[in-house]
Short mmCIF file of C-alpha atoms in Angstrom, two decimals:
data_model
loop_
_atom_site.label_atom_id
_atom_site.label_comp_id
_atom_site.label_asym_id
_atom_site.label_seq_id
_atom_site.Cartn_x
_atom_site.Cartn_y
_atom_site.Cartn_z
CA MET L 1322 0.00 0.00 0.00
CA GLY L 1323 1.34 3.42 -0.96
CA ARG L 1324 1.65 6.03 1.75
CA THR L 1325 -0.78 8.94 1.73
CA ALA L 1326 0.59 11.91 -0.18
CA LYS L 1327 -1.23 14.56 1.82
CA LYS L 1328 -4.01 14.97 4.33
CA LEU L 1329 -7.45 15.03 2.76
CA ALA L 1330 -8.72 18.59 2.63
CA LYS L 1331 -12.40 17.95 1.98
CA LYS L 1332 -14.47 16.93 4.99
CA LEU L 1333 -16.98 14.12 5.25
CA THR L 1334 -20.71 14.74 5.44
CA GLU L 1335 -22.48 13.83 8.67
CA ALA L 1336 -23.73 10.54 7.16
CA GLN L 1337 -20.26 9.67 5.87
CA GLN L 1338 -18.72 10.49 9.26
CA GLN L 1339 -21.23 8.18 10.96
CA ALA L 1340 -20.35 5.41 8.52
CA LEU L 1341 -16.64 5.98 9.19
CA GLU L 1342 -17.24 5.65 12.94
CA LYS L 1343 -19.10 2.38 12.31
CA LEU L 1344 -16.10 1.15 10.32
CA LYS L 1345 -13.72 2.07 13.14
CA SER L 1346 -15.96 0.29 15.67
CA PHE L 1347 -16.04 -2.76 13.41
CA LEU L 1348 -12.24 -2.84 13.33
CA ARG L 1349 -12.21 -2.97 17.14
CA SER L 1350 -14.90 -5.69 17.28
CA ASP L 1351 -14.90 -9.48 16.98
CA HIS L 1352 -16.76 -9.34 13.64
CA SER L 1353 -15.00 -10.38 10.44
CA PHE L 1354 -17.02 -8.83 7.61
CA PHE L 1355 -18.41 -5.35 6.95
CA ARG L 1356 -20.57 -4.23 4.02
CA LEU L 1357 -20.54 -0.55 3.02
CA SER L 1358 -23.35 0.01 0.53
CA GLY L 1359 -24.23 3.13 -1.39
CA TYR L 1360 -25.69 4.15 -4.71
CA ALA L 1361 -23.82 6.22 -7.29
CA GLY L 1362 -22.89 9.67 -6.00
CA THR L 1363 -23.14 8.89 -2.27
CA GLY L 1364 -19.38 9.21 -1.78
CA LYS L 1365 -18.33 5.62 -1.06
CA SER L 1366 -14.91 5.99 -2.66
CA PHE L 1367 -14.28 9.32 -0.93
CA LEU L 1368 -15.18 7.76 2.43
CA ILE L 1369 -12.84 4.85 1.73
CA CYS L 1370 -10.03 7.34 1.02
CA HIS L 1371 -10.63 8.81 4.50
CA LEU L 1372 -10.60 5.30 5.97
CA ILE L 1373 -7.33 4.52 4.16
CA GLU L 1374 -5.79 7.70 5.56
CA TRP L 1375 -6.89 6.67 9.07
CA LEU L 1376 -5.59 3.10 8.65
CA ASP L 1377 -2.29 4.45 7.39
CA ALA L 1378 -1.95 6.85 10.33
CA HIS L 1379 -2.64 4.05 12.82
CA ASP L 1380 -0.16 1.57 11.30
CA PHE L 1381 -2.68 -1.02 10.10
CA GLU L 1382 -1.43 -3.52 7.54
CA PHE L 1383 -4.04 -3.45 4.81
CA VAL L 1384 -4.67 -4.34 1.19
CA ILE L 1385 -7.16 -2.98 -1.34
CA ALA L 1386 -8.66 -5.14 -4.08
CA ALA L 1387 -11.24 -4.95 -6.85
CA PRO L 1388 -12.78 -7.66 -9.06
CA THR L 1389 -11.24 -6.39 -12.32
CA ASN L 1390 -8.32 -4.32 -13.51
CA LYS L 1391 -10.75 -1.66 -14.75
CA ALA L 1392 -12.27 -1.32 -11.28
CA ALA L 1393 -8.80 -1.26 -9.72
CA LYS L 1394 -7.71 1.49 -12.11
CA SER L 1395 -10.83 3.52 -11.32
CA LEU L 1396 -10.21 3.31 -7.56
CA MET L 1397 -6.58 4.35 -8.00
CA GLN L 1398 -7.76 7.38 -9.98
CA VAL L 1399 -10.15 8.36 -7.18
CA GLY L 1400 -7.32 8.13 -4.66
CA SER L 1401 -5.02 10.17 -6.88
CA SER L 1402 -7.67 12.89 -7.28
CA VAL L 1403 -7.71 13.48 -3.51
CA GLY L 1404 -3.96 13.07 -2.99
CA ILE L 1405 -3.70 9.44 -1.90
CA ASN L 1406 -1.45 6.92 -3.61
CA ILE L 1407 -3.33 3.61 -3.65
CA ASP L 1408 -2.05 0.25 -4.85
CA VAL L 1409 -4.94 -2.02 -5.82
CA LYS L 1410 -4.86 -5.76 -6.53
CA THR L 1411 -7.46 -7.79 -8.35
CA VAL L 1412 -9.49 -10.30 -6.34
CA ALA L 1413 -7.91 -13.08 -8.44
CA GLN L 1414 -4.44 -11.88 -7.40
CA LEU L 1415 -5.55 -11.65 -3.78
CA LEU L 1416 -6.78 -15.25 -3.87
CA GLY L 1417 -3.75 -16.46 -5.83
CA GLN L 1418 -6.04 -17.87 -8.50
CA GLN L 1419 -4.71 -19.69 -11.55
CA PRO L 1420 -6.79 -20.97 -14.47
CA GLU L 1421 -7.04 -24.75 -14.82
CA ILE L 1422 -8.91 -27.12 -17.13
CA ASN L 1423 -11.89 -28.98 -15.65
CA GLU L 1424 -11.23 -32.53 -16.86
CA GLU L 1425 -14.93 -33.39 -16.88
CA THR L 1426 -16.17 -30.44 -18.92
CA GLY L 1427 -13.03 -29.20 -20.66
CA GLU L 1428 -13.86 -25.69 -19.42
CA GLU L 1429 -11.18 -23.38 -18.08
CA GLU L 1430 -11.88 -22.46 -14.46
CA PHE L 1431 -10.06 -20.21 -12.01
CA THR L 1432 -9.06 -22.04 -8.86
CA SER L 1433 -7.18 -21.00 -5.76
CA PRO L 1434 -4.37 -23.02 -4.22
CA GLY L 1435 -6.06 -22.68 -0.83
CA ASP L 1436 -3.13 -20.96 0.81
CA ALA L 1437 -4.01 -17.28 0.38
CA GLU L 1438 -2.00 -15.45 3.04
CA PHE L 1439 -4.67 -13.18 4.47
CA ASP L 1440 -2.92 -13.31 7.84
CA ASP L 1441 -0.46 -10.78 6.41
CA TYR L 1442 -3.17 -8.12 6.64
CA ASP L 1443 -5.16 -6.56 9.44
CA VAL L 1444 -7.73 -5.18 6.99
CA MET L 1445 -8.81 -6.08 3.46
CA ILE L 1446 -10.91 -3.56 1.51
CA ILE L 1447 -12.68 -5.05 -1.52
CA ASP L 1448 -14.37 -2.57 -3.85
CA GLU L 1449 -17.20 -3.10 -6.39
CA PHE L 1450 -18.80 -5.96 -4.43
CA SER L 1451 -21.66 -6.30 -6.95
CA MET L 1452 -19.12 -7.91 -9.32
CA ILE L 1453 -17.94 -10.58 -6.86
CA ASN L 1454 -19.40 -13.96 -7.72
CA ARG L 1455 -20.57 -16.57 -5.25
CA SER L 1456 -17.50 -18.77 -5.70
CA ASN L 1457 -14.99 -16.00 -4.97
CA PHE L 1458 -17.03 -14.80 -2.00
CA GLU L 1459 -17.03 -18.29 -0.49
CA GLU L 1460 -13.26 -18.53 -1.00
CA ILE L 1461 -12.77 -15.24 0.84
CA VAL L 1462 -15.03 -16.34 3.71
CA ASN L 1463 -13.23 -19.68 4.02
CA ALA L 1464 -9.79 -18.05 3.93
CA ILE L 1465 -10.75 -15.54 6.63
CA ALA L 1466 -11.87 -18.42 8.86
CA THR L 1467 -8.23 -19.56 9.02
CA THR L 1468 -6.85 -16.16 10.07
CA ILE L 1469 -6.47 -14.81 13.59
CA ASN L 1470 -8.20 -11.46 13.25
CA THR L 1471 -8.19 -10.24 9.64
CA LYS L 1472 -11.14 -7.98 8.78
CA VAL L 1473 -12.80 -7.65 5.37
CA ILE L 1474 -14.66 -4.52 4.25
CA PHE L 1475 -16.80 -4.92 1.12
CA VAL L 1476 -17.71 -1.70 -0.68
CA GLY L 1477 -20.22 -1.42 -3.49
CA ASP L 1478 -23.55 -0.60 -5.07
CA GLU L 1479 -26.09 -3.42 -5.06
CA ALA L 1480 -28.18 -1.67 -7.75
CA GLN L 1481 -25.52 -2.47 -10.36
CA LEU L 1482 -25.47 -5.59 -12.52
CA PRO L 1483 -24.78 -8.82 -10.62
CA PRO L 1484 -22.17 -11.29 -11.89
CA VAL L 1485 -23.10 -13.21 -15.05
CA LYS L 1486 -25.56 -16.08 -14.34
CA GLU L 1487 -26.33 -14.78 -10.83
CA GLN L 1488 -29.55 -13.05 -9.80
CA GLN L 1489 -28.16 -10.87 -7.01
CA PRO L 1490 -24.73 -9.89 -5.73
CA ILE L 1491 -23.95 -12.44 -3.02
CA VAL L 1492 -22.30 -9.78 -0.85
CA ALA L 1493 -25.60 -7.85 -0.74
CA ILE L 1494 -27.54 -10.76 0.77
CA SER L 1495 -25.07 -12.99 2.62
CA GLU L 1496 -25.71 -13.64 6.30
CA ALA L 1497 -21.96 -14.09 6.79
CA ILE L 1498 -21.65 -10.31 6.84
CA ASP L 1499 -22.30 -9.18 10.39
CA ALA L 1500 -21.75 -5.40 10.25
CA THR L 1501 -23.09 -2.88 7.73
CA ALA L 1502 -23.48 0.78 6.87
CA THR L 1503 -25.44 2.37 4.04
CA LEU L 1504 -24.88 5.73 2.39
CA ASP L 1505 -28.15 6.95 0.91
CA GLU L 1506 -27.58 10.71 0.56
CA ILE L 1507 -26.46 11.58 -2.96
CA ILE L 1508 -23.85 14.31 -2.64
CA ARG L 1509 -22.05 14.11 -6.00
CA TYR L 1510 -24.53 15.06 -8.68
CA GLU L 1511 -22.56 14.97 -11.90
CA GLY L 1512 -25.30 16.86 -13.69
CA GLU L 1513 -28.52 15.29 -14.87
CA ILE L 1514 -26.81 11.92 -15.41
CA ALA L 1515 -26.99 11.18 -11.69
CA VAL L 1516 -30.59 12.39 -11.47
CA VAL L 1517 -31.71 10.08 -14.28
CA ALA L 1518 -29.66 7.17 -12.92
CA GLU L 1519 -31.39 7.60 -9.55
CA LYS L 1520 -34.83 7.73 -11.21
CA ILE L 1521 -34.12 4.46 -13.02
CA ARG L 1522 -32.68 2.78 -9.93
CA SER L 1523 -35.60 3.71 -7.69
CA ASP L 1524 -38.44 2.79 -10.08
CA GLU L 1525 -38.98 -0.95 -10.58
CA SER L 1526 -41.04 -0.33 -13.72
CA TYR L 1527 -37.77 0.28 -15.60
CA ALA L 1528 -37.00 -3.40 -15.21
CA ARG L 1529 -39.71 -3.91 -17.87
CA ARG L 1530 -39.66 -0.74 -19.97
CA MET L 1531 -37.11 1.61 -21.45
CA TYR L 1532 -36.57 4.97 -19.79
CA SER L 1533 -37.68 7.87 -21.99
CA PHE L 1534 -34.41 9.73 -22.41
CA GLN L 1535 -34.45 13.44 -23.24
CA THR L 1536 -31.65 15.94 -23.73
CA SER L 1537 -30.99 17.61 -20.38
CA GLU L 1538 -30.63 21.36 -19.87
CA ASP L 1539 -27.07 20.92 -18.63
CA GLN L 1540 -26.18 18.82 -21.72
CA THR L 1541 -24.83 15.94 -19.62
CA ILE L 1542 -27.39 13.77 -21.45
CA VAL L 1543 -27.74 14.38 -25.18
CA CYS L 1544 -30.29 12.56 -27.35
CA GLN L 1545 -29.76 12.44 -31.11
CA PRO L 1546 -31.28 10.73 -34.15
CA ARG L 1547 -29.30 7.55 -34.69
CA LYS L 1548 -27.54 8.78 -37.85
CA GLU L 1549 -26.40 11.93 -36.05
CA TRP L 1550 -25.46 9.85 -32.99
CA LEU L 1551 -23.18 7.69 -35.14
CA GLU L 1552 -21.53 10.81 -36.53
CA THR L 1553 -20.91 11.99 -32.96
CA VAL L 1554 -19.44 8.56 -32.15
CA THR L 1555 -17.06 9.07 -35.06
CA GLU L 1556 -16.12 12.58 -33.93
CA TYR L 1557 -15.19 11.47 -30.42
CA PHE L 1558 -13.22 8.39 -31.45
CA GLN L 1559 -11.28 10.51 -33.96
CA ALA L 1560 -10.53 13.21 -31.35
CA LYS L 1561 -6.88 13.75 -30.38
CA ASP L 1562 -7.77 13.21 -26.70
CA CYS L 1563 -8.99 9.67 -27.41
CA LYS L 1564 -5.67 8.09 -28.36
CA PRO L 1565 -3.81 8.67 -25.05
CA ASN L 1566 -6.92 8.00 -22.94
CA PRO L 1567 -8.81 4.76 -23.75
CA ASP L 1568 -11.59 5.80 -21.36
CA TYR L 1569 -12.17 9.07 -23.20
CA ALA L 1570 -15.05 7.51 -25.17
CA ARG L 1571 -16.74 4.10 -25.18
CA LEU L 1572 -19.79 2.72 -26.93
CA LEU L 1573 -21.68 0.58 -24.38
CA VAL L 1574 -24.05 -2.22 -25.40
CA TRP L 1575 -25.77 -5.27 -23.94
CA ARG L 1576 -24.84 -8.07 -26.36
CA ASN L 1577 -21.44 -9.26 -27.56
CA LYS L 1578 -22.72 -9.39 -31.14
CA THR L 1579 -23.67 -5.72 -31.02
CA ALA L 1580 -20.27 -4.88 -29.55
CA GLY L 1581 -18.71 -6.63 -32.55
CA ASP L 1582 -20.89 -4.66 -34.99
CA ALA L 1583 -20.11 -1.40 -33.19
CA ASN L 1584 -16.37 -2.10 -33.18
CA ARG L 1585 -16.45 -2.72 -36.93
CA PHE L 1586 -18.31 0.57 -37.42
CA VAL L 1587 -15.81 2.58 -35.37
CA ARG L 1588 -12.84 0.97 -37.14
CA SER L 1589 -14.37 1.72 -40.54
CA ARG L 1590 -14.55 5.39 -39.54
CA LEU L 1591 -11.03 5.41 -38.10
CA TRP L 1592 -9.17 3.43 -40.74
CA GLY L 1593 -11.57 3.00 -43.69
CA LYS L 1594 -13.84 0.10 -44.70
CA ASP L 1595 -11.02 -1.91 -46.29
CA ALA L 1596 -8.56 -1.45 -43.43
CA PRO L 1597 -6.33 -4.39 -42.43
CA ILE L 1598 -7.53 -6.48 -39.51
CA PHE L 1599 -5.01 -4.77 -37.19
CA VAL L 1600 -3.75 -1.21 -37.64
CA PRO L 1601 -1.19 0.66 -35.51
CA GLY L 1602 -3.30 2.59 -33.00
CA ASP L 1603 -6.03 -0.05 -32.72
CA ARG L 1604 -7.28 -0.61 -29.17
CA LEU L 1605 -7.60 -4.28 -28.20
CA ILE L 1606 -9.03 -6.06 -25.16
CA ALA L 1607 -8.39 -9.61 -23.93
CA ARG L 1608 -11.48 -11.83 -24.00
CA LYS L 1609 -9.68 -14.40 -21.85
CA PRO L 1610 -6.39 -14.40 -19.96
CA LEU L 1611 -3.44 -14.47 -22.37
CA PHE L 1612 -0.65 -16.87 -21.44
CA ARG L 1613 3.03 -17.45 -22.10
CA VAL L 1614 5.22 -20.44 -21.28
CA ARG L 1615 7.36 -19.84 -18.20
CA PRO L 1616 10.96 -20.98 -18.75
CA GLY L 1617 11.99 -23.90 -16.57
CA GLN L 1618 8.44 -24.65 -15.37
CA LYS L 1619 6.48 -27.86 -15.97
CA GLY L 1620 2.94 -29.17 -15.53
CA LYS L 1621 0.36 -26.75 -14.15
CA ASN L 1622 3.07 -24.16 -13.50
CA ARG L 1623 4.25 -24.19 -17.13
CA TRP L 1624 1.94 -21.35 -18.18
CA GLY L 1625 1.85 -17.88 -16.65
CA VAL L 1626 -0.71 -15.13 -17.27
CA LEU L 1627 0.73 -12.39 -19.46
CA ILE L 1628 -2.39 -10.23 -19.82
CA ASN L 1629 -5.51 -10.73 -17.71
CA ASN L 1630 -9.07 -10.98 -18.98
CA SER L 1631 -10.41 -7.52 -19.96
CA GLU L 1632 -6.97 -5.88 -19.87
CA GLU L 1633 -6.27 -3.66 -22.84
CA CYS L 1634 -3.41 -2.86 -25.19
CA SER L 1635 -2.65 -0.83 -28.33
CA VAL L 1636 -1.26 -2.07 -31.63
CA ILE L 1637 2.11 -0.37 -32.26
CA GLU L 1638 3.23 -1.93 -35.57
CA GLN L 1639 1.76 -3.76 -38.55
CA PRO L 1640 1.39 -7.49 -37.84
CA THR L 1641 3.20 -10.20 -39.78
CA ILE L 1642 1.92 -13.64 -40.81
CA GLN L 1643 3.70 -16.49 -39.03
CA GLN L 1644 3.28 -20.26 -38.83
CA LEU L 1645 3.57 -22.60 -35.86
CA SER L 1646 3.25 -26.39 -35.72
CA PHE L 1647 1.50 -28.07 -32.80
CA ASP L 1648 0.92 -31.82 -32.65
CA LYS L 1649 1.87 -32.12 -36.36
CA VAL L 1650 -0.69 -29.49 -37.43
CA ALA L 1651 0.51 -26.17 -38.90
CA TYR L 1652 -1.36 -23.06 -37.74
CA GLN L 1653 -1.13 -19.68 -39.43
CA TYR L 1654 -1.35 -16.67 -37.13
CA ARG L 1655 -0.70 -12.96 -37.04
CA SER L 1656 2.12 -11.75 -34.82
CA VAL L 1657 0.75 -8.43 -33.55
CA PRO L 1658 3.16 -6.04 -31.75
CA VAL L 1659 1.30 -4.27 -28.94
CA LYS L 1660 1.95 -2.09 -25.92
CA THR L 1661 -0.09 -2.93 -22.85
CA ASP L 1662 -1.64 -0.39 -20.49
CA ALA L 1663 0.89 -1.66 -17.94
CA GLY L 1664 3.59 -0.25 -20.23
CA PHE L 1665 5.35 -3.33 -21.63
CA GLU L 1666 5.62 -4.39 -25.27
CA VAL L 1667 4.84 -7.90 -26.48
CA ASN L 1668 3.83 -9.73 -29.65
CA LEU L 1669 0.36 -11.28 -29.56
CA SER L 1670 -0.31 -14.47 -31.53
CA VAL L 1671 -3.74 -14.18 -33.18
CA LEU L 1672 -4.92 -16.99 -35.45
CA THR L 1673 -6.03 -16.30 -39.02
CA GLU L 1674 -9.56 -17.45 -39.94
CA GLU L 1675 -8.17 -20.69 -41.36
CA GLY L 1676 -5.95 -21.16 -38.31
CA GLU L 1677 -8.96 -20.61 -36.05
CA ARG L 1678 -10.97 -23.20 -37.99
CA LEU L 1679 -8.18 -25.75 -37.63
CA ARG L 1680 -7.78 -25.07 -33.94
CA ASN L 1681 -11.52 -25.47 -33.27
CA GLU L 1682 -11.45 -28.86 -35.04
CA MET L 1683 -8.48 -30.04 -33.00
CA ILE L 1684 -9.95 -28.72 -29.75
CA LYS L 1685 -13.10 -30.79 -30.34
CA ASP L 1686 -10.94 -33.82 -31.07
CA TYR L 1687 -8.89 -33.37 -27.88
CA VAL L 1688 -12.06 -32.97 -25.81
CA ALA L 1689 -13.63 -36.10 -27.33
CA LYS L 1690 -10.48 -38.08 -26.52
CA LYS L 1691 -10.02 -36.32 -23.17
CA GLN L 1692 -6.47 -35.38 -24.13
CA TRP L 1693 -6.46 -32.53 -21.66
CA ASN L 1694 -2.77 -31.67 -21.79
CA LYS L 1695 -2.92 -31.10 -25.54
CA TYR L 1696 -6.21 -29.24 -25.16
CA PHE L 1697 -4.68 -27.13 -22.42
CA ASP L 1698 -1.54 -26.26 -24.38
CA LEU L 1699 -3.29 -25.52 -27.68
CA SER L 1700 -5.89 -23.36 -25.91
CA ARG L 1701 -3.13 -21.18 -24.47
CA THR L 1702 -0.73 -21.05 -27.40
CA PHE L 1703 -2.78 -18.43 -29.26
CA ASP L 1704 -4.34 -15.22 -27.97
CA ASP L 1705 -8.07 -14.43 -27.83
CA ILE L 1706 -8.54 -10.68 -28.28
CA THR L 1707 -11.04 -8.29 -29.81
CA TYR L 1708 -11.40 -4.54 -30.33
CA ALA L 1709 -12.09 -2.28 -27.35
CA TYR L 1710 -14.01 0.68 -28.81
CA SER L 1711 -17.35 -0.85 -27.84
CA LEU L 1712 -17.83 -2.91 -24.68
CA THR L 1713 -20.73 -4.74 -23.11
CA VAL L 1714 -21.88 -3.03 -19.93
CA HIS L 1715 -20.69 -6.08 -17.99
CA LYS L 1716 -17.17 -5.60 -19.41
CA ALA L 1717 -17.27 -1.86 -18.64
CA GLN L 1718 -18.46 -2.34 -15.06
CA GLY L 1719 -16.12 -0.75 -12.55
CA SER L 1720 -14.65 1.72 -15.03
CA SER L 1721 -15.07 5.50 -15.35
CA ILE L 1722 -15.54 6.86 -18.88
CA ASP L 1723 -15.54 10.52 -19.93
CA TYR L 1724 -18.07 10.19 -22.77
CA VAL L 1725 -20.45 7.23 -22.91
CA PHE L 1726 -22.38 6.33 -26.05
CA LEU L 1727 -25.31 4.28 -24.79
CA ASP L 1728 -26.92 1.98 -27.37
CA ILE L 1729 -30.35 1.68 -25.77
CA GLU L 1730 -31.75 0.00 -28.88
CA ASP L 1731 -29.60 -3.04 -28.20
CA MET L 1732 -30.70 -3.06 -24.55
CA GLN L 1733 -34.46 -3.22 -25.07
CA GLY L 1734 -34.69 -6.99 -24.64
CA CYS L 1735 -32.31 -7.18 -21.69
CA PRO L 1736 -33.80 -9.12 -18.74
CA ASP L 1737 -31.70 -6.94 -16.39
CA LEU L 1738 -32.75 -3.71 -18.11
CA GLN L 1739 -33.03 -1.57 -14.97
CA LYS L 1740 -29.60 -2.57 -13.66
CA MET L 1741 -28.12 -2.46 -17.16
CA LEU L 1742 -29.19 1.17 -17.67
CA TYR L 1743 -28.19 2.22 -14.16
CA THR L 1744 -24.77 0.59 -14.42
CA ALA L 1745 -24.12 2.07 -17.87
CA LEU L 1746 -25.16 5.60 -16.89
CA THR L 1747 -23.03 5.60 -13.78
CA ARG L 1748 -19.90 4.86 -15.86
CA ALA L 1749 -20.07 8.37 -17.36
CA LYS L 1750 -17.97 11.21 -15.93
CA ILE L 1751 -18.91 14.03 -18.32
CA ARG L 1752 -21.68 13.19 -20.79
CA VAL L 1753 -23.90 10.41 -22.14
CA TYR L 1754 -25.05 10.34 -25.76
CA VAL L 1755 -28.25 8.39 -26.41
CA PRO L 1756 -29.71 7.54 -29.84
CA VAL L 1757 -33.39 8.07 -30.57
CA LEU L 1758 -34.76 4.57 -31.18
CA THR L 1759 -34.75 3.86 -34.93
CA SER L 1760 -32.63 1.21 -36.65
CA ASN L 1761 -29.53 -0.88 -36.01
CA PHE L 1762 -26.00 -0.36 -37.31
#
């Protein structure tokens, strides 16, 4: 954990101060788990910065974690904005998780070695609890049971989307959590965006019907005919501020297919309709963890994660076509030079269409024969990436985006419509652009 850079100048509200006192009392109690809940704009992150300052001043050993790298980055930015240097881990890193192949299903699953060293910390703060799935929550609870007196503070907004295939965030309903505080006073109104987000969150009817968006007086919400909206999308993605800041503009959707269509549209405007599949400057995102062989390691330890799921990178040079043989089959792939957001350069190995077809055939064959080592190695030899201009709201969860382009047409059939809209709106820092419902891309 980085030391605080300066004492926080801005004071807490009365409600935030009461919540902070509850947190301090919890840390002196015999309880193990605390849930700090609050909707968008109630100042959860600001309160946590005050708590971090207090923990630092009183020599607590603590760690801060978030479910994804995007959420971790967002929390670090909040800390930086108020003068606190925060190091944030992902929950997977905290649990020491490594992906393994389930030999019954052939699916890749993240498992923990069972020796997470939580005893090293007095306090663990885990942000964005709505994104924590049931399995990870149970691992945290079980690990805490083996510590002497480690405390866990979950922070989040239960109105956001739950994890995929789960109805509710487990942290919001678990009886294992024995101390709580709720912030319900909205103190950070970032224009009309927050007002509309609160209307949607508090009205259950928006679980079944689309909110009727209108351009707001303060221009934080702008509605446009779809053709004009697409031109505005183009303008923002072509802006000079977009290249150095990947969260300058994002097009948010519900379905992966729509994200693919939207990414193709943005690329056609950036590079032309006949542009190569990868162009220097392209923004890419990992759809799964990307692996590399670790020298000198064997078995399960042979592969190490190079880039985590949902981490991003930028293409820095034109790719070249290469060929690699695996199990007597030759695969063609593109070697794509990229620079990651972490700052290192690496060549990604992305299969051509023919290479992808061959791999899928061999993967099916390995599964049928239960040749898991070959399946495992072939699955990790090549990299699964896509473009990052448009994201599903699930992928964007935890991030902060300057300008959000919200494709409400794609979201109309979403079974989690209310939470989808609320989560998407609360990603925006400056403005949301919404298309008037007409036609698709």
